[in-house]
Backbone as JSON, one array per atom type, in Angstrom:
{
  "sequence": "MRPVNKWMPGLIKLESGEVWKIDEDYRPYQNAKSSLCRNLGIMCSYCEKTSFDERDFAVEHIQPKKYKDASGNYIYSALETKWSNFLLSCSTCNGPDNKDTKNVVYGECHLPHLNNTFLSFKYDDGGVVMVNPVLSGKSKENAQRLLELVGLNKGPRESSRGDSRWKKRLESWNLAVKYLSKFKKKELDLETLMDLIAQNGNWSIWFTVFKGVDEVLKELINRFPGTAKECFDANNHYEPIYRHPDHLEDPV",
  "N": [[17.48, 4.96, 9.6], [15.68, 3.32, 12.05], [17.33, 2.11, 14.9], [17.08, -1.02, 16.58], [16.24, -3.14, 19.41], [16.17, -6.55, 19.86], [14.22, -8.96, 21.59], [15.48, -11.61, 23.66], [15.14, -15.2, 23.47], [12.82, -16.63, 25.78], [11.1, -15.77, 28.87], [9.46, -12.73, 28.87], [8.92, -9.86, 30.73], [6.52, -7.48, 30.48], [5.93, -3.87, 30.52], [3.35, -3.51, 31.33], [2.99, -5.51, 33.1], [2.29, -7.92, 32.13], [3.32, -11.15, 31.06], [5.32, -12.32, 28.46], [6.1, -14.84, 26.15], [8.96, -15.78, 24.39], [9.94, -17.86, 21.86], [12.6, -20.06, 20.72], [12.3, -21.31, 18.31], [9.9, -21.14, 15.68], [7.25, -22.71, 14.31], [4.81, -22.97, 12.01], [6.99, -20.37, 10.67], [5.55, -18.02, 10.49], [4.11, -17.78, 12.8], [5.52, -16.24, 14.53], [4.9, -13.61, 14.26], [3.17, -12.01, 15.95], [4.71, -11.83, 18.26], [6.94, -10.46, 17.3], [5.74, -8.02, 16.66], [4.95, -7.15, 19.19], [7.45, -6.82, 20.33], [8.87, -5.03, 18.55], [7.06, -3.14, 17.76], [4.42, -2.25, 15.44], [5.81, -1.89, 12.82], [7.74, -1.47, 9.9], [10.93, -2.84, 9.82], [12.81, -1.71, 8.21], [12.01, 0.38, 6.18], [10.36, 1.8, 7.84], [7.62, 2.05, 7.67], [4.41, 2.3, 9.17], [1.66, 0.8, 10.96], [-1.61, -0.04, 12.26], [-2.4, -2.55, 12.19], [-1.48, -5.81, 12.31], [-1.54, -7.48, 10.13], [-0.58, -6.12, 7.97], [2.09, -6.53, 7.73], [4.96, -8.74, 7.47], [6.7, -11.66, 8.72], [10.06, -11.34, 8.54], [12.92, -12.72, 7.06], [16.15, -12.36, 8.05], [18.6, -13.39, 7.04], [17.96, -14.55, 4.01], [15.44, -16.95, 3.29], [15.11, -17.81, 0.71], [17.49, -17.58, -0.62], [19.93, -18.83, -2.82], [22.86, -20.86, -3.34], [25.64, -21.19, -5.69], [25.19, -23.72, -6.63], [22.53, -24.05, -6.5], [21.4, -24.57, -4.04], [19.48, -23.95, -1.1], [20.87, -21.99, 1.16], [20.33, -20.99, 3.68], [18.33, -22.44, 4.83], [18.08, -23.77, 7.27], [17.64, -21.78, 9.05], [15.08, -20.92, 8.82], [13.0, -21.07, 10.7], [13.93, -19.84, 12.94], [13.95, -17.62, 15.67], [16.04, -15.82, 16.02], [16.64, -15.07, 13.45], [14.74, -13.36, 12.52], [13.07, -10.34, 11.54], [10.75, -7.6, 11.21], [8.81, -6.82, 8.4], [7.66, -4.78, 5.65], [5.85, -5.53, 2.62], [7.12, -4.43, 0.43], [9.85, -3.75, 1.08], [10.75, -6.31, 1.56], [10.27, -7.58, -0.77], [10.42, -9.1, -4.12], [11.84, -7.27, -5.7], [13.61, -6.15, -4.02], [14.86, -7.07, -1.01], [14.3, -9.81, -0.94], [15.61, -12.08, -2.25], [18.31, -11.6, -1.93], [21.64, -12.0, -0.77], [22.7, -11.92, 2.64], [25.33, -11.14, 4.6], [26.64, -11.43, 7.73], [28.46, -8.89, 9.36], [29.21, -7.72, 7.05], [27.28, -6.0, 6.32], [25.25, -3.45, 7.51], [22.74, -3.76, 10.03], [19.5, -3.29, 11.49], [19.06, -4.37, 14.08], [21.52, -4.88, 15.04], [23.34, -2.81, 14.59], [23.85, 0.79, 14.96], [21.73, 2.0, 13.08], [20.63, 4.44, 12.57], [22.77, 6.08, 12.45], [23.9, 5.09, 10.18], [22.73, 6.18, 7.94], [21.8, 9.25, 6.24], [19.11, 11.44, 6.33], [17.74, 13.57, 4.09], [16.58, 16.78, 2.72], [13.26, 16.49, 1.6], [13.13, 13.84, 2.17], [15.09, 12.24, 1.08], [17.29, 9.49, 1.07], [20.55, 8.66, 2.05], [23.88, 7.3, 2.31], [25.45, 8.02, 5.34], [27.5, 10.79, 5.26], [29.61, 11.12, 7.04], [30.69, 8.7, 7.56], [33.24, 6.25, 6.93], [35.51, 3.96, 5.28], [35.02, 0.59, 6.31], [32.6, 0.94, 7.65], [31.22, 2.73, 5.99], [31.01, 1.16, 3.66], [29.44, -1.01, 4.6], [27.11, 0.29, 5.34], [26.26, 1.2, 2.85], [25.69, -1.25, 1.62], [23.44, -2.07, 3.09], [21.66, -0.04, 2.39], [21.29, -0.54, -0.35], [20.39, -3.12, -0.2], [17.69, -3.16, 0.66], [16.67, -1.3, -0.99], [16.35, 1.43, -0.36], [17.56, 3.53, -1.53], [16.27, 4.11, -3.82], [14.65, 6.29, -6.03], [11.88, 8.07, -7.61], [12.32, 7.34, -10.31], [13.76, 4.95, -10.25], [12.2, 3.21, -8.83], [10.04, 0.43, -8.83], [6.73, -0.32, -10.13], [4.28, 0.24, -7.73], [6.05, 0.58, -5.66], [6.16, 2.96, -3.58], [7.64, 4.17, -1.65], [9.49, 6.29, -1.67], [7.83, 8.43, -2.22], [6.2, 8.49, 0.03], [8.1, 9.11, 1.95], [8.75, 11.7, 1.14], [6.29, 13.01, 1.6], [6.17, 12.66, 4.38], [8.4, 14.12, 5.2], [7.68, 16.74, 4.48], [5.4, 17.05, 6.1], [6.6, 16.82, 8.63], [8.25, 19.1, 8.72], [6.27, 21.06, 8.61], [4.82, 20.54, 11.0], [6.8, 20.87, 12.88], [7.16, 23.62, 12.92], [4.61, 24.38, 13.88], [4.68, 23.15, 16.38], [6.75, 24.49, 17.69], [5.59, 26.96, 17.87], [3.75, 26.46, 19.74], [1.29, 25.59, 18.89], [0.58, 23.07, 18.73], [0.33, 20.2, 20.66], [2.42, 17.87, 22.5], [1.39, 15.25, 22.78], [-0.54, 15.02, 20.75], [1.1, 15.42, 18.54], [2.72, 13.1, 18.68], [0.82, 11.15, 18.19], [0.24, 11.76, 15.53], [2.68, 11.15, 14.33], [2.83, 8.42, 14.82], [0.8, 7.51, 13.17], [1.76, 8.24, 10.71], [4.38, 7.24, 10.26], [7.83, 6.61, 9.17], [9.96, 7.09, 11.02], [12.69, 7.94, 11.26], [12.82, 10.23, 9.71], [11.25, 12.08, 11.13], [12.76, 12.17, 13.46], [15.05, 13.33, 12.46], [14.2, 15.87, 11.43], [13.2, 17.08, 13.74], [15.45, 17.55, 15.21], [17.23, 18.79, 17.98], [14.99, 19.44, 19.41], [14.4, 18.37, 22.23], [12.41, 17.17, 23.86], [10.66, 15.98, 22.08], [12.34, 14.21, 20.68], [13.03, 12.51, 22.77], [10.56, 11.28, 23.3], [10.14, 9.98, 20.87], [12.09, 8.03, 21.02], [11.36, 6.62, 23.35], [8.65, 5.93, 23.12], [8.13, 4.3, 20.94], [8.04, 0.92, 20.56], [10.82, -1.22, 21.13], [12.87, 0.42, 20.2], [16.3, 1.13, 20.17], [17.59, 2.39, 22.86], [20.14, 2.84, 23.8], [21.55, 3.77, 21.69], [21.46, 6.46, 21.51], [22.44, 9.52, 22.93], [21.35, 10.55, 25.88], [22.26, 12.58, 27.45], [23.26, 14.44, 25.8], [21.47, 15.85, 24.08], [20.24, 13.76, 22.75], [21.84, 12.84, 20.69], [22.92, 10.65, 18.09], [24.94, 7.8, 18.81], [27.85, 5.65, 18.68], [27.19, 2.17, 18.46], [28.88, 0.12, 18.88], [31.45, 0.96, 20.17], [34.0, -0.06, 20.69], [34.73, -1.44, 18.51], [36.91, -1.04, 16.26], [37.12, -1.14, 13.48], [34.55, -1.04, 12.4], [32.57, 0.72, 14.02], [29.88, 1.41, 14.12]],
  "CA": [[16.77, 3.74, 9.93], [15.59, 3.18, 13.51], [17.99, 0.94, 15.48], [16.16, -1.72, 17.47], [16.69, -4.24, 20.25], [15.3, -7.72, 19.83], [14.2, -9.77, 22.81], [16.07, -12.94, 23.64], [14.16, -16.24, 23.82], [12.54, -16.77, 27.21], [9.94, -15.05, 29.36], [9.66, -11.27, 28.89], [7.92, -9.14, 31.52], [6.21, -6.2, 29.86], [5.66, -2.79, 31.45], [1.98, -3.7, 31.82], [3.0, -6.61, 34.04], [2.04, -9.14, 31.39], [4.5, -11.94, 30.71], [5.26, -12.76, 27.07], [7.1, -15.88, 25.92], [9.64, -15.81, 23.1], [10.51, -19.18, 21.57], [13.75, -20.08, 19.83], [11.8, -21.78, 17.02], [8.47, -20.94, 15.37], [6.84, -23.59, 13.21], [5.54, -22.27, 10.94], [7.65, -19.13, 11.1], [4.57, -16.94, 10.55], [3.6, -17.69, 14.16], [6.33, -15.29, 15.29], [4.55, -12.22, 13.94], [2.65, -11.28, 17.11], [5.83, -11.55, 19.17], [7.73, -9.4, 16.68], [4.99, -6.77, 16.78], [5.07, -6.75, 20.59], [8.83, -6.42, 20.56], [9.37, -3.94, 17.7], [5.99, -2.28, 17.28], [3.94, -2.63, 14.11], [6.6, -0.98, 11.99], [8.74, -2.13, 9.08], [12.26, -2.67, 10.39], [13.68, -1.07, 7.23], [11.53, 1.68, 5.68], [9.64, 2.44, 8.94], [6.17, 2.13, 7.48], [3.7, 1.89, 10.37], [0.26, 0.39, 10.81], [-2.24, -0.51, 13.49], [-2.88, -3.87, 11.84], [-0.36, -6.73, 12.11], [-1.65, -8.14, 8.83], [0.11, -5.33, 6.95], [3.51, -6.85, 7.75], [5.31, -10.15, 7.43], [7.93, -12.09, 9.37], [11.13, -11.18, 7.56], [14.13, -13.49, 7.35], [17.33, -11.51, 7.86], [19.3, -14.16, 6.01], [16.73, -14.95, 3.32], [15.2, -18.39, 3.09], [15.1, -18.11, -0.72], [18.79, -17.36, -1.26], [20.58, -20.06, -3.26], [24.26, -20.77, -3.73], [25.88, -21.44, -7.12], [24.7, -25.05, -6.97], [21.08, -24.05, -6.4], [20.97, -24.99, -2.71], [19.06, -22.9, -0.18], [21.93, -22.09, 2.17], [19.87, -20.56, 5.0], [17.08, -23.14, 5.12], [18.05, -24.16, 8.69], [17.27, -20.6, 9.84], [13.73, -20.49, 8.44], [12.1, -21.03, 11.85], [14.68, -19.34, 14.1], [13.66, -16.26, 16.15], [17.23, -14.98, 15.82], [16.73, -14.68, 12.04], [13.52, -12.63, 12.16], [12.68, -8.96, 11.79], [9.4, -7.35, 10.7], [9.01, -6.09, 7.15], [6.56, -4.56, 4.72], [5.99, -6.36, 1.42], [8.01, -3.78, -0.54], [11.25, -3.94, 1.48], [11.1, -7.72, 1.5], [9.73, -8.11, -2.02], [11.38, -9.62, -5.11], [12.66, -6.2, -6.26], [14.53, -5.67, -3.0], [15.66, -7.95, -0.17], [13.77, -11.17, -0.93], [16.54, -13.14, -2.66], [19.69, -11.12, -1.84], [22.39, -12.57, 0.34], [23.07, -11.06, 3.75], [26.46, -11.7, 5.33], [26.9, -10.68, 8.95], [29.76, -8.23, 9.36], [29.41, -7.03, 5.77], [26.08, -5.2, 6.06], [24.61, -2.96, 8.73], [21.4, -4.27, 10.27], [18.93, -2.45, 12.54], [19.11, -4.97, 15.42], [22.93, -5.07, 15.41], [24.09, -1.55, 14.44], [23.06, 2.02, 15.08], [21.42, 2.29, 11.68], [20.35, 5.86, 12.38], [24.07, 6.64, 12.05], [24.27, 4.56, 8.87], [22.15, 6.98, 6.86], [21.39, 10.63, 6.42], [17.83, 11.76, 5.69], [17.89, 14.95, 3.64], [15.37, 17.46, 2.26], [12.38, 15.7, 0.77], [13.17, 12.44, 2.56], [16.11, 11.5, 0.33], [18.13, 8.68, 1.96], [21.89, 8.44, 1.54], [24.84, 6.87, 3.32], [25.92, 9.14, 6.15], [28.8, 11.21, 4.72], [30.68, 11.1, 8.05], [31.24, 7.36, 7.64], [34.33, 5.93, 5.99], [36.0, 2.6, 5.39], [34.07, -0.52, 6.37], [31.28, 1.47, 8.04], [30.59, 3.28, 4.78], [30.68, 0.04, 2.78], [28.36, -1.79, 5.18], [25.9, 1.1, 5.25], [25.85, 1.18, 1.44], [25.08, -2.56, 1.34], [22.09, -2.07, 3.65], [20.86, 0.87, 1.57], [20.96, -1.23, -1.59], [19.71, -4.38, 0.12], [16.24, -2.98, 0.72], [16.27, -0.35, -2.02], [15.98, 2.76, 0.15], [18.19, 4.54, -2.39], [15.48, 4.25, -5.04], [13.75, 7.42, -6.18], [10.75, 7.77, -8.49], [12.73, 6.73, -11.58], [14.27, 3.61, -10.04], [11.23, 2.39, -8.12], [9.09, -0.32, -9.64], [5.33, 0.0, -9.88], [3.85, -0.19, -6.4], [7.03, 1.0, -4.66], [5.96, 4.4, -3.38], [8.3, 4.57, -0.4], [10.09, 7.62, -1.86], [6.74, 9.42, -2.14], [5.78, 8.56, 1.42], [9.14, 9.85, 2.67], [8.58, 13.1, 0.78], [5.13, 13.49, 2.34], [6.52, 12.72, 5.8], [9.33, 15.23, 5.4], [6.9, 17.99, 4.42], [4.58, 17.11, 7.31], [7.46, 17.06, 9.78], [8.63, 20.52, 8.68], [5.06, 21.81, 8.95], [4.45, 20.38, 12.4], [7.87, 21.44, 13.69], [6.8, 25.04, 13.07], [3.45, 24.47, 14.76], [5.06, 22.75, 17.73], [7.54, 25.57, 18.28], [4.66, 28.07, 18.16], [2.81, 25.93, 20.74], [-0.01, 25.36, 18.26], [0.44, 21.62, 18.68], [0.88, 19.62, 21.87], [3.27, 16.71, 22.29], [0.59, 14.03, 22.64], [-1.13, 15.03, 19.41], [2.21, 15.22, 17.6], [3.13, 11.7, 18.69], [-0.24, 10.41, 17.5], [0.43, 12.0, 14.11], [3.86, 10.41, 13.9], [2.47, 7.0, 14.84], [-0.03, 7.25, 12.0], [2.48, 8.57, 9.47], [5.58, 6.44, 10.07], [9.08, 7.28, 8.8], [10.53, 7.51, 12.3], [13.98, 8.63, 11.11], [12.59, 11.57, 9.17], [10.8, 12.92, 12.24], [13.9, 12.36, 14.36], [15.96, 14.26, 11.79], [13.62, 17.21, 11.33], [13.02, 17.63, 15.09], [16.75, 17.65, 15.88], [17.31, 19.93, 18.89], [13.77, 19.54, 20.22], [14.7, 17.19, 23.03], [11.23, 16.48, 24.39], [10.11, 15.16, 21.0], [13.28, 13.12, 20.44], [12.89, 11.57, 23.89], [9.33, 10.51, 23.09], [10.35, 9.1, 19.72], [12.89, 6.9, 21.49], [10.7, 5.86, 24.42], [7.27, 5.55, 22.86], [8.04, 3.28, 19.91], [8.62, -0.29, 21.13], [12.0, -1.84, 20.53], [13.92, 1.37, 19.83], [17.53, 0.91, 20.95], [17.85, 3.64, 23.57], [21.57, 3.03, 24.01], [22.13, 4.35, 20.48], [21.28, 7.91, 21.56], [23.0, 10.07, 24.16], [20.35, 11.37, 26.58], [22.94, 13.71, 28.09], [23.74, 15.33, 24.75], [20.38, 16.15, 23.14], [19.88, 12.52, 22.04], [22.67, 12.64, 19.51], [23.23, 9.23, 17.87], [26.29, 7.42, 19.2], [28.23, 4.33, 18.22], [26.66, 1.03, 19.19], [30.02, -0.75, 19.17], [32.6, 1.88, 20.17], [35.29, -0.76, 20.79], [34.97, -2.1, 17.22], [37.62, 0.02, 15.56], [36.95, -1.22, 12.03], [33.18, -0.64, 12.07], [31.94, 0.95, 15.33], [28.44, 1.71, 14.03]],
  "C": [[16.82, 3.54, 11.45], [16.35, 1.94, 13.99], [17.07, 0.29, 16.52], [16.88, -2.76, 18.32], [15.68, -5.37, 20.16], [15.38, -8.46, 21.17], [14.93, -11.09, 22.59], [14.99, -13.97, 23.95], [14.03, -16.41, 25.33], [11.3, -15.99, 27.58], [10.28, -13.56, 29.48], [8.54, -10.63, 29.71], [7.73, -7.75, 30.95], [5.91, -5.15, 30.91], [4.27, -2.9, 32.06], [1.9, -4.77, 32.9], [2.74, -7.95, 33.39], [3.36, -9.84, 31.07], [4.32, -12.51, 29.31], [6.39, -13.75, 26.82], [7.64, -15.8, 24.5], [10.29, -17.18, 22.92], [11.75, -19.05, 20.69], [13.33, -20.46, 18.42], [10.32, -21.5, 16.89], [8.14, -21.76, 14.13], [5.33, -23.56, 13.09], [6.07, -20.92, 11.42], [6.68, -17.97, 11.22], [4.01, -16.75, 11.96], [4.38, -16.69, 15.02], [5.86, -13.85, 15.13], [4.06, -11.44, 15.16], [3.76, -10.92, 18.09], [6.72, -10.44, 18.61], [7.04, -8.04, 16.83], [5.02, -6.25, 18.21], [6.45, -6.17, 20.87], [9.18, -5.12, 19.84], [8.32, -2.91, 17.33], [5.58, -2.71, 15.89], [4.55, -1.66, 13.11], [7.6, -1.79, 11.17], [10.13, -1.82, 9.63], [13.21, -1.91, 9.47], [13.18, 0.31, 6.8], [10.72, 2.45, 6.71], [8.18, 2.77, 8.63], [5.5, 1.64, 8.75], [2.26, 1.51, 10.04], [-0.29, 0.07, 12.18], [-2.75, -1.93, 13.3], [-1.68, -4.77, 11.52], [-0.37, -7.36, 10.73], [-0.94, -7.38, 7.71], [1.59, -5.67, 6.84], [3.74, -8.35, 7.76], [6.56, -10.41, 8.27], [9.03, -12.11, 8.31], [12.36, -11.95, 7.99], [15.36, -12.63, 7.03], [18.26, -12.14, 6.83], [18.23, -14.94, 5.25], [16.62, -16.44, 3.03], [15.25, -18.77, 1.62], [16.46, -17.94, -1.39], [19.46, -18.69, -1.57], [22.06, -19.81, -3.56], [24.41, -21.13, -5.21], [25.35, -22.79, -7.57], [23.17, -25.16, -6.87], [20.54, -24.5, -5.06], [20.56, -23.78, -1.87], [19.98, -22.95, 1.04], [21.47, -21.68, 3.57], [18.59, -21.28, 5.42], [16.96, -23.52, 6.6], [17.61, -23.0, 9.58], [15.82, -20.16, 9.61], [12.81, -20.32, 9.64], [12.73, -20.39, 13.08], [14.33, -17.87, 14.42], [14.83, -15.32, 15.87], [17.35, -14.46, 14.4], [15.54, -13.86, 11.58], [13.63, -11.14, 12.44], [11.26, -8.82, 11.23], [9.53, -6.47, 9.47], [7.7, -5.87, 6.41], [6.84, -5.38, 3.45], [6.94, -5.74, 0.4], [9.47, -4.0, -0.18], [11.68, -5.39, 1.32], [10.6, -8.38, 0.22], [10.81, -8.54, -3.0], [12.27, -8.55, -5.73], [13.71, -5.7, -5.27], [15.2, -6.83, -2.26], [15.39, -9.44, -0.37], [14.79, -12.26, -1.23], [18.0, -12.71, -2.6], [20.38, -11.72, -0.62], [22.71, -11.5, 1.38], [24.17, -11.76, 4.54], [26.73, -10.84, 6.55], [28.32, -10.13, 8.93], [30.06, -7.51, 8.07], [28.22, -6.16, 5.4], [25.53, -4.73, 7.39], [23.19, -3.51, 8.81], [20.81, -3.57, 11.49], [18.97, -3.04, 13.94], [20.55, -5.18, 15.9], [23.74, -3.78, 15.39], [23.21, -0.36, 14.79], [22.79, 2.51, 13.67], [20.91, 3.71, 11.48], [21.63, 6.59, 12.0], [24.45, 6.2, 10.65], [23.87, 5.51, 7.75], [21.94, 8.43, 7.26], [20.09, 10.83, 5.66], [17.84, 13.25, 5.38], [16.56, 15.51, 3.18], [14.56, 16.56, 1.34], [12.4, 14.22, 1.1], [14.13, 11.6, 1.76], [17.02, 10.77, 1.32], [19.48, 8.44, 1.29], [22.77, 7.91, 2.66], [25.36, 8.11, 4.05], [27.33, 9.55, 5.69], [29.92, 11.22, 5.75], [31.32, 9.73, 8.15], [32.35, 7.17, 6.61], [34.68, 4.46, 6.16], [34.89, 1.56, 5.41], [32.68, -0.05, 6.77], [30.52, 2.0, 6.83], [30.15, 2.16, 3.85], [29.48, -0.74, 3.3], [27.03, -1.04, 5.17], [25.36, 1.1, 3.82], [25.18, -0.14, 1.09], [23.66, -2.62, 1.89], [21.16, -1.19, 2.82], [20.37, 0.18, 0.3], [20.17, -2.51, -1.35], [18.2, -4.24, 0.08], [15.75, -1.89, -0.23], [15.84, 1.01, -1.52], [16.63, 3.88, -0.65], [17.39, 4.78, -3.66], [14.57, 5.48, -4.97], [12.62, 7.07, -7.13], [11.14, 7.08, -9.79], [13.14, 5.27, -11.4], [13.23, 2.66, -9.43], [10.29, 1.68, -9.1], [7.66, 0.09, -9.3], [4.92, -0.57, -8.52], [4.83, 0.18, -5.29], [6.96, 2.52, -4.52], [6.63, 4.89, -2.11], [8.92, 5.96, -0.51], [9.03, 8.71, -1.71], [6.28, 9.59, -0.7], [6.81, 9.31, 2.25], [9.03, 11.34, 2.39], [7.42, 13.71, 1.55], [5.45, 13.65, 3.82], [7.45, 13.88, 6.09], [8.56, 16.56, 5.42], [6.01, 18.15, 5.65], [5.43, 17.43, 8.53], [7.89, 18.52, 9.86], [7.45, 21.4, 9.1], [4.76, 21.75, 10.44], [5.56, 20.82, 13.35], [7.56, 22.91, 13.96], [5.63, 25.21, 14.03], [3.82, 24.14, 16.21], [5.85, 23.87, 18.42], [6.68, 26.77, 18.64], [3.62, 27.69, 19.21], [1.38, 25.83, 20.19], [-0.34, 23.87, 18.21], [1.09, 21.04, 19.92], [1.61, 18.31, 21.56], [2.46, 15.44, 22.04], [-0.01, 13.93, 21.23], [-0.06, 14.79, 18.35], [2.61, 13.76, 17.53], [2.09, 10.81, 18.02], [-0.1, 10.55, 15.99], [1.61, 11.2, 13.56], [3.55, 8.92, 13.83], [1.64, 6.62, 13.62], [0.77, 7.37, 10.7], [3.68, 7.67, 9.21], [6.8, 7.27, 9.7], [9.75, 7.92, 10.01], [11.78, 8.36, 12.12], [13.83, 10.03, 10.54], [12.15, 12.51, 10.28], [11.95, 13.19, 13.21], [14.9, 13.34, 13.78], [15.43, 15.69, 11.82], [13.5, 17.87, 12.71], [14.32, 17.66, 15.88], [16.81, 18.92, 16.73], [16.08, 20.13, 19.74], [13.74, 18.29, 21.1], [13.46, 16.45, 23.51], [10.58, 15.59, 23.34], [11.03, 13.97, 20.73], [13.17, 12.06, 21.54], [11.66, 10.69, 23.72], [9.46, 9.56, 21.92], [11.15, 7.86, 20.12], [12.1, 6.02, 22.44], [9.35, 5.28, 24.03], [7.15, 4.42, 21.83], [8.76, 2.02, 20.38], [9.84, -0.78, 20.36], [13.1, -0.88, 20.16], [15.13, 1.22, 20.75], [17.97, 2.21, 21.6], [19.34, 3.92, 23.73], [22.27, 3.63, 22.8], [22.02, 5.87, 20.44], [21.7, 8.42, 22.93], [22.0, 11.03, 24.82], [20.97, 12.59, 27.24], [23.47, 14.72, 27.07], [22.67, 15.47, 23.65], [20.04, 14.96, 22.23], [20.6, 12.37, 20.7], [22.94, 11.14, 19.32], [24.69, 8.94, 18.19], [26.57, 6.0, 18.71], [27.61, 3.24, 19.1], [27.78, 0.09, 19.62], [31.31, 0.08, 19.18], [33.96, 1.2, 20.22], [35.65, -1.47, 19.48], [35.61, -1.06, 16.3], [37.35, 0.03, 14.06], [35.57, -0.73, 11.61], [32.39, -0.42, 13.36], [30.44, 1.19, 15.29], [27.63, 0.55, 14.61]]
}
């Protein structure tokens, strides 16, 4: 899962020279969508589905506005309009079969704007997603919670009707393997490859398959808005590194 950096409220100067304003509150919260797309790109913060149309995504509440406590009270209602509680999501990741009504407790679940979530998971042959086997202890537990939170561990048998994320990952994996071969044979230039990736999505699959091809990894980090560059070591072939190295219990 691509780790991201969210802008802080205030005036943001873009590379184009344009100034963009981020508010602390958005009423209604849907008004934050354009700012999220500018910040993070038009990409689901969880499954990495991409689009060229903002209407394909929704403002996602990290701590869900629909979560109720044992007494039936909405415990995160005060965060419904807060920029700090927003990411961008597709309807499947944030739907009723996945994250929509599940509780999220900070410090007990990895999140793409707080952790290096590329380290949280391993993407294997066919686009299968699993908790990174190098993790242990709290890091492993928190990665597992994120995996289950949005249902990225669901294959064809576990997925409900309409949830074809597993199929899209499989297609992306096969395309990435195909285009890796073409790129190495110089049958495909970098610009065209990046256009293909932007259309296809599944950022983490491309980053996994193209491991060792530094010029592609560099572009994947730099070209997609919001990618947390500090989560990858530019001096060591863009290997993923801890986002919180001083946090001994869960450095991811």
